[in-house]
């Protein structure tokens, strides 16, 4: 399995990611590509800019169990999703 890097990720690969809405005040949706080991996180736009789009970040070399943990946490209460993200994923961000 060849993991993607910021240099090798293509626009077509980004477009192919299926994003799933999550229950969170800061996270809007997440998507994961197992073959690339890339987790995508769409953040909620700022409340003061209702027409703005949220930011999309890609997190590389994310093990499938970590991505699954975020998706599972997103089905729980808002704090669980945000806390899981901050603890397990946030330190390795790359903006796409």
mmCIF file of N, CA, C and O in Angstrom:
data_model
loop_
_atom_site.group_PDB
_atom_site.id
_atom_site.type_symbol
_atom_site.label_atom_id
_atom_site.label_comp_id
_atom_site.label_asym_id
_atom_site.label_seq_id
_atom_site.Cartn_x
_atom_site.Cartn_y
_atom_site.Cartn_z
ATOM 1 N N UNK A 1 0.840 -1.169 0.000
ATOM 2 C CA UNK A 1 0.000 0.000 0.000
ATOM 3 C C UNK A 1 0.891 1.241 0.000
ATOM 4 O O UNK A 1 1.786 1.379 0.803
ATOM 5 N N UNK A 2 0.633 2.168 -0.913
ATOM 6 C CA UNK A 2 1.384 3.405 -1.015
ATOM 7 C C UNK A 2 0.555 4.542 -0.447
ATOM 8 O O UNK A 2 -0.506 4.862 -0.971
ATOM 9 N N UNK A 3 1.049 5.128 0.620
ATOM 10 C CA UNK A 3 0.320 6.229 1.248
ATOM 11 C C UNK A 3 0.556 7.514 0.479
ATOM 12 O O UNK A 3 1.628 7.751 -0.056
ATOM 13 N N UNK A 4 -0.439 8.360 0.436
ATOM 14 C CA UNK A 4 -0.321 9.658 -0.220
ATOM 15 C C UNK A 4 0.481 10.612 0.659
ATOM 16 O O UNK A 4 0.567 10.446 1.875
ATOM 17 N N UNK A 5 1.063 11.591 0.011
ATOM 18 C CA UNK A 5 1.750 12.683 0.695
ATOM 19 C C UNK A 5 1.160 13.985 0.155
ATOM 20 O O UNK A 5 0.475 13.979 -0.874
ATOM 21 N N UNK A 6 1.439 15.110 0.814
ATOM 22 C CA UNK A 6 0.931 16.372 0.260
ATOM 23 C C UNK A 6 1.372 16.610 -1.187
ATOM 24 O O UNK A 6 0.663 17.205 -1.970
ATOM 25 N N UNK A 7 2.543 16.095 -1.539
ATOM 26 C CA UNK A 7 3.068 16.289 -2.891
ATOM 27 C C UNK A 7 2.429 15.361 -3.917
ATOM 28 O O UNK A 7 2.402 15.673 -5.105
ATOM 29 N N UNK A 8 1.922 14.209 -3.498
ATOM 30 C CA UNK A 8 1.396 13.237 -4.454
ATOM 31 C C UNK A 8 -0.124 13.204 -4.536
ATOM 32 O O UNK A 8 -0.678 12.598 -5.450
ATOM 33 N N UNK A 9 -0.806 13.857 -3.614
ATOM 34 C CA UNK A 9 -2.267 13.857 -3.616
ATOM 35 C C UNK A 9 -2.775 14.696 -4.790
ATOM 36 O O UNK A 9 -2.360 15.834 -4.979
ATOM 37 N N UNK A 10 -3.665 14.134 -5.581
ATOM 38 C CA UNK A 10 -4.155 14.826 -6.780
ATOM 39 C C UNK A 10 -5.550 15.421 -6.548
ATOM 40 O O UNK A 10 -6.296 14.950 -5.680
ATOM 41 N N UNK A 11 -5.924 16.419 -7.340
ATOM 42 C CA UNK A 11 -7.284 16.965 -7.238
ATOM 43 C C UNK A 11 -8.353 15.897 -7.473
ATOM 44 O O UNK A 11 -9.411 15.926 -6.834
ATOM 45 N N UNK A 12 -8.095 14.949 -8.357
ATOM 46 C CA UNK A 12 -9.064 13.875 -8.614
ATOM 47 C C UNK A 12 -9.256 13.005 -7.371
ATOM 48 O O UNK A 12 -10.372 12.573 -7.073
ATOM 49 N N UNK A 13 -8.181 12.731 -6.644
ATOM 50 C CA UNK A 13 -8.292 11.935 -5.421
ATOM 51 C C UNK A 13 -9.083 12.691 -4.367
ATOM 52 O O UNK A 13 -9.891 12.109 -3.651
ATOM 53 N N UNK A 14 -8.870 13.987 -4.277
ATOM 54 C CA UNK A 14 -9.613 14.797 -3.307
ATOM 55 C C UNK A 14 -11.097 14.798 -3.667
ATOM 56 O O UNK A 14 -11.958 14.606 -2.810
ATOM 57 N N UNK A 15 -11.401 14.980 -4.939
ATOM 58 C CA UNK A 15 -12.792 15.031 -5.389
ATOM 59 C C UNK A 15 -13.516 13.708 -5.177
ATOM 60 O O UNK A 15 -14.738 13.684 -5.018
ATOM 61 N N UNK A 16 -12.779 12.607 -5.158
ATOM 62 C CA UNK A 16 -13.392 11.282 -5.025
ATOM 63 C C UNK A 16 -13.745 10.921 -3.584
ATOM 64 O O UNK A 16 -14.456 9.943 -3.350
ATOM 65 N N UNK A 17 -13.281 11.690 -2.629
ATOM 66 C CA UNK A 17 -13.535 11.374 -1.226
ATOM 67 C C UNK A 17 -15.007 11.624 -0.896
ATOM 68 O O UNK A 17 -15.552 12.681 -1.191
ATOM 69 N N UNK A 18 -15.615 10.645 -0.275
ATOM 70 C CA UNK A 18 -17.002 10.781 0.182
ATOM 71 C C UNK A 18 -16.955 11.369 1.589
ATOM 72 O O UNK A 18 -16.368 10.783 2.497
ATOM 73 N N UNK A 19 -17.560 12.539 1.742
ATOM 74 C CA UNK A 19 -17.574 13.213 3.033
ATOM 75 C C UNK A 19 -18.868 12.867 3.767
ATOM 76 O O UNK A 19 -19.941 12.827 3.170
ATOM 77 N N UNK A 20 -18.748 12.617 5.067
ATOM 78 C CA UNK A 20 -19.881 12.254 5.909
ATOM 79 C C UNK A 20 -20.091 13.341 6.964
ATOM 80 O O UNK A 20 -19.153 13.675 7.689
ATOM 81 N N UNK A 21 -21.296 13.889 7.061
ATOM 82 C CA UNK A 21 -21.572 14.905 8.090
ATOM 83 C C UNK A 21 -21.341 14.337 9.486
ATOM 84 O O UNK A 21 -21.567 13.145 9.722
ATOM 85 N N UNK A 22 -20.871 15.192 10.390
ATOM 86 C CA UNK A 22 -20.637 14.771 11.779
ATOM 87 C C UNK A 22 -21.337 15.727 12.728
ATOM 88 O O UNK A 22 -21.650 16.865 12.373
ATOM 89 N N UNK A 23 -21.585 15.249 13.948
ATOM 90 C CA UNK A 23 -22.173 16.069 15.005
ATOM 91 C C UNK A 23 -21.051 16.778 15.746
ATOM 92 O O UNK A 23 -20.373 16.174 16.572
ATOM 93 N N UNK A 24 -20.842 18.033 15.410
ATOM 94 C CA UNK A 24 -19.781 18.797 16.056
ATOM 95 C C UNK A 24 -20.023 20.273 15.802
ATOM 96 O O UNK A 24 -20.528 20.647 14.735
ATOM 97 N N UNK A 25 -19.623 21.108 16.733
ATOM 98 C CA UNK A 25 -19.759 22.543 16.525
ATOM 99 C C UNK A 25 -18.641 23.086 15.645
ATOM 100 O O UNK A 25 -18.808 24.128 15.015
ATOM 101 N N UNK A 26 -17.521 22.390 15.555
ATOM 102 C CA UNK A 26 -16.389 22.858 14.756
ATOM 103 C C UNK A 26 -16.134 22.034 13.501
ATOM 104 O O UNK A 26 -15.610 22.547 12.521
ATOM 105 N N UNK A 27 -16.442 20.759 13.547
ATOM 106 C CA UNK A 27 -16.227 19.898 12.391
ATOM 107 C C UNK A 27 -17.543 19.741 11.644
ATOM 108 O O UNK A 27 -18.578 19.496 12.241
ATOM 109 N N UNK A 28 -17.488 19.866 10.327
ATOM 110 C CA UNK A 28 -18.695 19.771 9.520
ATOM 111 C C UNK A 28 -18.857 18.377 8.921
ATOM 112 O O UNK A 28 -19.949 17.822 8.899
ATOM 113 N N UNK A 29 -17.748 17.805 8.406
ATOM 114 C CA UNK A 29 -17.809 16.497 7.755
ATOM 115 C C UNK A 29 -16.421 15.879 7.747
ATOM 116 O O UNK A 29 -15.410 16.585 7.840
ATOM 117 N N UNK A 30 -16.384 14.544 7.635
ATOM 118 C CA UNK A 30 -15.111 13.832 7.535
ATOM 119 C C UNK A 30 -15.209 12.803 6.418
ATOM 120 O O UNK A 30 -16.278 12.305 6.097
ATOM 121 N N UNK A 31 -14.053 12.508 5.832
ATOM 122 C CA UNK A 31 -13.960 11.475 4.813
ATOM 123 C C UNK A 31 -12.607 10.797 4.932
ATOM 124 O O UNK A 31 -11.626 11.433 5.340
ATOM 125 N N UNK A 32 -12.543 9.532 4.579
ATOM 126 C CA UNK A 32 -11.292 8.781 4.729
ATOM 127 C C UNK A 32 -11.075 7.891 3.524
ATOM 128 O O UNK A 32 -12.005 7.247 3.041
ATOM 129 N N UNK A 33 -9.858 7.875 3.028
ATOM 130 C CA UNK A 33 -9.478 6.968 1.947
ATOM 131 C C UNK A 33 -8.489 5.965 2.515
ATOM 132 O O UNK A 33 -7.336 6.309 2.806
ATOM 133 N N UNK A 34 -8.950 4.744 2.673
ATOM 134 C CA UNK A 34 -8.129 3.684 3.260
ATOM 135 C C UNK A 34 -6.889 3.399 2.426
ATOM 136 O O UNK A 34 -5.802 3.227 2.962
ATOM 137 N N UNK A 35 -7.019 3.370 1.103
ATOM 138 C CA UNK A 35 -5.873 3.027 0.254
ATOM 139 C C UNK A 35 -4.786 4.098 0.297
ATOM 140 O O UNK A 35 -3.611 3.797 0.100
ATOM 141 N N UNK A 36 -5.164 5.343 0.565
ATOM 142 C CA UNK A 36 -4.193 6.434 0.641
ATOM 143 C C UNK A 36 -3.787 6.762 2.074
ATOM 144 O O UNK A 36 -2.824 7.482 2.300
ATOM 145 N N UNK A 37 -4.567 6.282 3.040
ATOM 146 C CA UNK A 37 -4.379 6.591 4.464
ATOM 147 C C UNK A 37 -4.466 8.097 4.706
ATOM 148 O O UNK A 37 -3.691 8.679 5.447
ATOM 149 N N UNK A 38 -5.463 8.737 4.037
ATOM 150 C CA UNK A 38 -5.662 10.176 4.178
ATOM 151 C C UNK A 38 -7.053 10.426 4.756
ATOM 152 O O UNK A 38 -8.047 9.908 4.256
ATOM 153 N N UNK A 39 -7.080 11.211 5.822
ATOM 154 C CA UNK A 39 -8.325 11.633 6.446
ATOM 155 C C UNK A 39 -8.572 13.088 6.056
ATOM 156 O O UNK A 39 -7.686 13.931 6.173
ATOM 157 N N UNK A 40 -9.774 13.370 5.565
ATOM 158 C CA UNK A 40 -10.162 14.735 5.225
ATOM 159 C C UNK A 40 -11.157 15.222 6.263
ATOM 160 O O UNK A 40 -12.080 14.503 6.633
ATOM 161 N N UNK A 41 -10.957 16.458 6.717
ATOM 162 C CA UNK A 41 -11.845 17.065 7.700
ATOM 163 C C UNK A 41 -12.277 18.431 7.177
ATOM 164 O O UNK A 41 -11.428 19.276 6.866
ATOM 165 N N UNK A 42 -13.575 18.621 7.058
ATOM 166 C CA UNK A 42 -14.137 19.921 6.681
ATOM 167 C C UNK A 42 -14.608 20.607 7.950
ATOM 168 O O UNK A 42 -15.368 20.027 8.731
ATOM 169 N N UNK A 43 -14.136 21.815 8.148
ATOM 170 C CA UNK A 43 -14.501 22.573 9.335
ATOM 171 C C UNK A 43 -15.693 23.471 9.045
ATOM 172 O O UNK A 43 -15.885 23.939 7.925
ATOM 173 N N UNK A 44 -16.474 23.723 10.066
ATOM 174 C CA UNK A 44 -17.640 24.591 9.969
ATOM 175 C C UNK A 44 -17.172 26.022 9.712
ATOM 176 O O UNK A 44 -16.228 26.482 10.349
ATOM 177 N N UNK A 45 -17.826 26.722 8.772
ATOM 178 C CA UNK A 45 -17.447 28.125 8.538
ATOM 179 C C UNK A 45 -17.709 28.970 9.770
ATOM 180 O O UNK A 45 -18.575 28.644 10.580
ATOM 181 N N UNK A 46 -17.000 30.073 9.907
ATOM 182 C CA UNK A 46 -17.231 30.957 11.061
ATOM 183 C C UNK A 46 -18.665 31.472 11.084
ATOM 184 O O UNK A 46 -19.234 31.774 10.032
ATOM 185 N N UNK A 47 -19.238 31.595 12.256
ATOM 186 C CA UNK A 47 -20.625 32.044 12.411
ATOM 187 C C UNK A 47 -20.819 33.459 11.883
ATOM 188 O O UNK A 47 -21.886 33.796 11.384
ATOM 189 N N UNK A 48 -19.789 34.288 11.961
ATOM 190 C CA UNK A 48 -19.908 35.674 11.510
ATOM 191 C C UNK A 48 -19.821 35.807 9.986
ATOM 192 O O UNK A 48 -19.995 36.889 9.450
ATOM 193 N N UNK A 49 -19.557 34.703 9.289
ATOM 194 C CA UNK A 49 -19.467 34.713 7.822
ATOM 195 C C UNK A 49 -20.328 33.591 7.253
ATOM 196 O O UNK A 49 -19.811 32.574 6.785
ATOM 197 N N UNK A 50 -21.644 33.751 7.269
ATOM 198 C CA UNK A 50 -22.529 32.653 6.864
ATOM 199 C C UNK A 50 -22.359 32.216 5.413
ATOM 200 O O UNK A 50 -22.674 31.085 5.071
ATOM 201 N N UNK A 51 -21.830 33.086 4.551
ATOM 202 C CA UNK A 51 -21.632 32.712 3.150
ATOM 203 C C UNK A 51 -20.258 32.093 2.897
ATOM 204 O O UNK A 51 -19.975 31.632 1.794
ATOM 205 N N UNK A 52 -19.401 32.104 3.900
ATOM 206 C CA UNK A 52 -18.048 31.565 3.738
ATOM 207 C C UNK A 52 -18.082 30.043 3.739
ATOM 208 O O UNK A 52 -18.980 29.418 4.296
ATOM 209 N N UNK A 53 -17.088 29.470 3.093
ATOM 210 C CA UNK A 53 -16.937 28.015 3.122
ATOM 211 C C UNK A 53 -15.997 27.662 4.262
ATOM 212 O O UNK A 53 -15.088 28.413 4.594
ATOM 213 N N UNK A 54 -16.203 26.494 4.829
ATOM 214 C CA UNK A 54 -15.287 26.013 5.850
ATOM 215 C C UNK A 54 -13.999 25.543 5.208
ATOM 216 O O UNK A 54 -13.922 25.333 3.999
ATOM 217 N N UNK A 55 -12.975 25.397 6.001
ATOM 218 C CA UNK A 55 -11.682 24.926 5.504
ATOM 219 C C UNK A 55 -11.677 23.412 5.396
ATOM 220 O O UNK A 55 -12.283 22.718 6.205
ATOM 221 N N UNK A 56 -10.964 22.907 4.398
ATOM 222 C CA UNK A 56 -10.779 21.468 4.237
ATOM 223 C C UNK A 56 -9.322 21.155 4.515
ATOM 224 O O UNK A 56 -8.421 21.765 3.927
ATOM 225 N N UNK A 57 -9.096 20.216 5.427
ATOM 226 C CA UNK A 57 -7.746 19.801 5.774
ATOM 227 C C UNK A 57 -7.581 18.325 5.456
ATOM 228 O O UNK A 57 -8.530 17.541 5.566
ATOM 229 N N UNK A 58 -6.373 17.964 5.082
ATOM 230 C CA UNK A 58 -6.027 16.563 4.847
ATOM 231 C C UNK A 58 -4.983 16.158 5.877
ATOM 232 O O UNK A 58 -4.032 16.901 6.127
ATOM 233 N N UNK A 59 -5.182 14.999 6.458
ATOM 234 C CA UNK A 59 -4.260 14.451 7.448
ATOM 235 C C UNK A 59 -3.706 13.156 6.864
ATOM 236 O O UNK A 59 -4.467 12.236 6.563
ATOM 237 N N UNK A 60 -2.401 13.111 6.688
ATOM 238 C CA UNK A 60 -1.747 12.013 5.985
ATOM 239 C C UNK A 60 -1.237 10.943 6.944
ATOM 240 O O UNK A 60 -0.918 11.213 8.090
ATOM 241 N N UNK A 61 -1.157 9.723 6.424
ATOM 242 C CA UNK A 61 -0.677 8.547 7.174
ATOM 243 C C UNK A 61 -1.508 8.310 8.433
ATOM 244 O O UNK A 61 -0.976 7.976 9.493
ATOM 245 N N UNK A 62 -2.815 8.479 8.297
ATOM 246 C CA UNK A 62 -3.722 8.240 9.416
ATOM 247 C C UNK A 62 -4.135 6.775 9.386
ATOM 248 O O UNK A 62 -4.703 6.303 8.398
ATOM 249 N N UNK A 63 -3.823 6.034 10.437
ATOM 250 C CA UNK A 63 -4.247 4.626 10.478
ATOM 251 C C UNK A 63 -5.768 4.505 10.435
ATOM 252 O O UNK A 63 -6.485 5.381 10.947
ATOM 253 N N UNK A 64 -6.256 3.448 9.823
ATOM 254 C CA UNK A 64 -7.701 3.296 9.674
ATOM 255 C C UNK A 64 -8.418 3.255 11.014
ATOM 256 O O UNK A 64 -9.526 3.757 11.144
ATOM 257 N N UNK A 65 -7.787 2.716 12.059
ATOM 258 C CA UNK A 65 -8.449 2.665 13.358
ATOM 259 C C UNK A 65 -8.595 4.059 13.974
ATOM 260 O O UNK A 65 -9.547 4.326 14.702
ATOM 261 N N UNK A 66 -7.677 4.979 13.664
ATOM 262 C CA UNK A 66 -7.795 6.357 14.156
ATOM 263 C C UNK A 66 -8.934 7.070 13.422
ATOM 264 O O UNK A 66 -9.754 7.751 14.037
ATOM 265 N N UNK A 67 -8.995 6.902 12.101
ATOM 266 C CA UNK A 67 -10.091 7.489 11.324
ATOM 267 C C UNK A 67 -11.431 6.926 11.786
ATOM 268 O O UNK A 67 -12.405 7.665 11.961
ATOM 269 N N UNK A 68 -11.487 5.632 12.007
ATOM 270 C CA UNK A 68 -12.718 4.998 12.473
ATOM 271 C C UNK A 68 -13.111 5.539 13.851
ATOM 272 O O UNK A 68 -14.296 5.727 14.138
ATOM 273 N N UNK A 69 -12.125 5.804 14.691
ATOM 274 C CA UNK A 69 -12.398 6.365 16.019
ATOM 275 C C UNK A 69 -13.039 7.738 15.925
ATOM 276 O O UNK A 69 -13.969 8.047 16.675
ATOM 277 N N UNK A 70 -12.570 8.568 14.993
ATOM 278 C CA UNK A 70 -13.169 9.887 14.818
ATOM 279 C C UNK A 70 -14.603 9.756 14.312
ATOM 280 O O UNK A 70 -15.509 10.436 14.798
ATOM 281 N N UNK A 71 -14.810 8.893 13.348
ATOM 282 C CA UNK A 71 -16.154 8.706 12.803
ATOM 283 C C UNK A 71 -17.093 8.173 13.887
ATOM 284 O O UNK A 71 -18.223 8.626 14.022
ATOM 285 N N UNK A 72 -16.609 7.250 14.703
ATOM 286 C CA UNK A 72 -17.418 6.731 15.806
ATOM 287 C C UNK A 72 -17.717 7.840 16.815
ATOM 288 O O UNK A 72 -18.858 7.988 17.272
ATOM 289 N N UNK A 73 -16.702 8.629 17.163
ATOM 290 C CA UNK A 73 -16.905 9.718 18.125
ATOM 291 C C UNK A 73 -17.907 10.731 17.592
ATOM 292 O O UNK A 73 -18.654 11.336 18.360
ATOM 293 N N UNK A 74 -17.953 10.885 16.275
ATOM 294 C CA UNK A 74 -18.870 11.867 15.694
ATOM 295 C C UNK A 74 -20.329 11.469 15.846
ATOM 296 O O UNK A 74 -21.214 12.304 15.701
ATOM 297 N N UNK A 75 -20.584 10.218 16.136
ATOM 298 C CA UNK A 75 -21.963 9.783 16.342
ATOM 299 C C UNK A 75 -22.391 9.986 17.794
ATOM 300 O O UNK A 75 -23.545 9.795 18.122
ATOM 301 N N UNK A 76 -21.444 10.366 18.626
ATOM 302 C CA UNK A 76 -21.712 10.584 20.039
ATOM 303 C C UNK A 76 -21.992 12.072 20.247
ATOM 304 O O UNK A 76 -22.359 12.770 19.330
ATOM 305 N N UNK A 77 -21.723 12.578 21.425
ATOM 306 C CA UNK A 77 -21.953 13.991 21.712
ATOM 307 C C UNK A 77 -20.868 14.851 21.064
ATOM 308 O O UNK A 77 -19.779 14.372 20.761
ATOM 309 N N UNK A 78 -21.154 16.134 20.852
ATOM 310 C CA UNK A 78 -20.228 17.031 20.168
ATOM 311 C C UNK A 78 -18.835 17.030 20.793
ATOM 312 O O UNK A 78 -17.835 17.012 20.091
ATOM 313 N N UNK A 79 -18.756 17.068 22.109
ATOM 314 C CA UNK A 79 -17.463 17.142 22.766
ATOM 315 C C UNK A 79 -16.599 15.929 22.459
ATOM 316 O O UNK A 79 -15.393 16.024 22.388
ATOM 317 N N UNK A 80 -17.215 14.779 22.267
ATOM 318 C CA UNK A 80 -16.447 13.571 21.978
ATOM 319 C C UNK A 80 -15.719 13.687 20.650
ATOM 320 O O UNK A 80 -14.547 13.350 20.534
ATOM 321 N N UNK A 81 -16.394 14.175 19.626
ATOM 322 C CA UNK A 81 -15.808 14.316 18.300
ATOM 323 C C UNK A 81 -14.668 15.340 18.330
ATOM 324 O O UNK A 81 -13.575 15.073 17.846
ATOM 325 N N UNK A 82 -14.918 16.491 18.902
ATOM 326 C CA UNK A 82 -13.891 17.525 18.980
ATOM 327 C C UNK A 82 -12.706 17.100 19.825
ATOM 328 O O UNK A 82 -11.554 17.345 19.466
ATOM 329 N N UNK A 83 -12.965 16.447 20.934
ATOM 330 C CA UNK A 83 -11.879 15.978 21.805
ATOM 331 C C UNK A 83 -11.043 14.910 21.113
ATOM 332 O O UNK A 83 -9.812 14.935 21.176
ATOM 333 N N UNK A 84 -11.709 13.973 20.460
ATOM 334 C CA UNK A 84 -10.986 12.915 19.747
ATOM 335 C C UNK A 84 -10.110 13.532 18.663
ATOM 336 O O UNK A 84 -8.944 13.194 18.515
ATOM 337 N N UNK A 85 -10.681 14.459 17.906
ATOM 338 C CA UNK A 85 -9.931 15.120 16.839
ATOM 339 C C UNK A 85 -8.697 15.828 17.405
ATOM 340 O O UNK A 85 -7.586 15.674 16.888
ATOM 341 N N UNK A 86 -8.878 16.608 18.461
ATOM 342 C CA UNK A 86 -7.777 17.367 19.053
ATOM 343 C C UNK A 86 -6.675 16.477 19.596
ATOM 344 O O UNK A 86 -5.499 16.800 19.500
ATOM 345 N N UNK A 87 -7.046 15.351 20.139
ATOM 346 C CA UNK A 87 -6.067 14.443 20.740
ATOM 347 C C UNK A 87 -5.342 13.574 19.719
ATOM 348 O O UNK A 87 -4.126 13.407 19.795
ATOM 349 N N UNK A 88 -6.067 13.028 18.760
ATOM 350 C CA UNK A 88 -5.498 12.010 17.881
ATOM 351 C C UNK A 88 -5.105 12.488 16.485
ATOM 352 O O UNK A 88 -4.325 11.807 15.812
ATOM 353 N N UNK A 89 -5.638 13.608 16.024
ATOM 354 C CA UNK A 89 -5.453 13.965 14.620
ATOM 355 C C UNK A 89 -4.865 15.356 14.412
ATOM 356 O O UNK A 89 -3.981 15.534 13.574
ATOM 357 N N UNK A 90 -5.307 16.329 15.140
ATOM 358 C CA UNK A 90 -4.944 17.725 14.925
ATOM 359 C C UNK A 90 -3.434 17.991 14.840
ATOM 360 O O UNK A 90 -3.009 18.811 14.028
ATOM 361 N N UNK A 91 -2.590 17.341 15.614
ATOM 362 C CA UNK A 91 -1.165 17.667 15.580
ATOM 363 C C UNK A 91 -0.484 17.476 14.211
ATOM 364 O O UNK A 91 0.570 18.019 13.975
ATOM 365 N N UNK A 92 -1.096 16.740 13.278
ATOM 366 C CA UNK A 92 -0.426 16.440 12.003
ATOM 367 C C UNK A 92 -1.137 17.054 10.805
ATOM 368 O O UNK A 92 -1.154 16.491 9.733
ATOM 369 N N UNK A 93 -1.717 18.240 10.935
ATOM 370 C CA UNK A 93 -2.568 18.785 9.872
ATOM 371 C C UNK A 93 -1.779 19.259 8.647
ATOM 372 O O UNK A 93 -0.631 19.647 8.737
ATOM 373 N N UNK A 94 -2.453 19.202 7.517
ATOM 374 C CA UNK A 94 -1.972 19.741 6.247
ATOM 375 C C UNK A 94 -3.180 20.296 5.524
ATOM 376 O O UNK A 94 -4.089 19.561 5.202
ATOM 377 N N UNK A 95 -3.181 21.579 5.240
ATOM 378 C CA UNK A 95 -4.309 22.207 4.568
ATOM 379 C C UNK A 95 -4.280 21.861 3.086
ATOM 380 O O UNK A 95 -3.239 21.916 2.465
ATOM 381 N N UNK A 96 -5.439 21.462 2.544
ATOM 382 C CA UNK A 96 -5.531 21.130 1.117
ATOM 383 C C UNK A 96 -6.192 22.293 0.412
ATOM 384 O O UNK A 96 -7.149 22.846 0.860
#
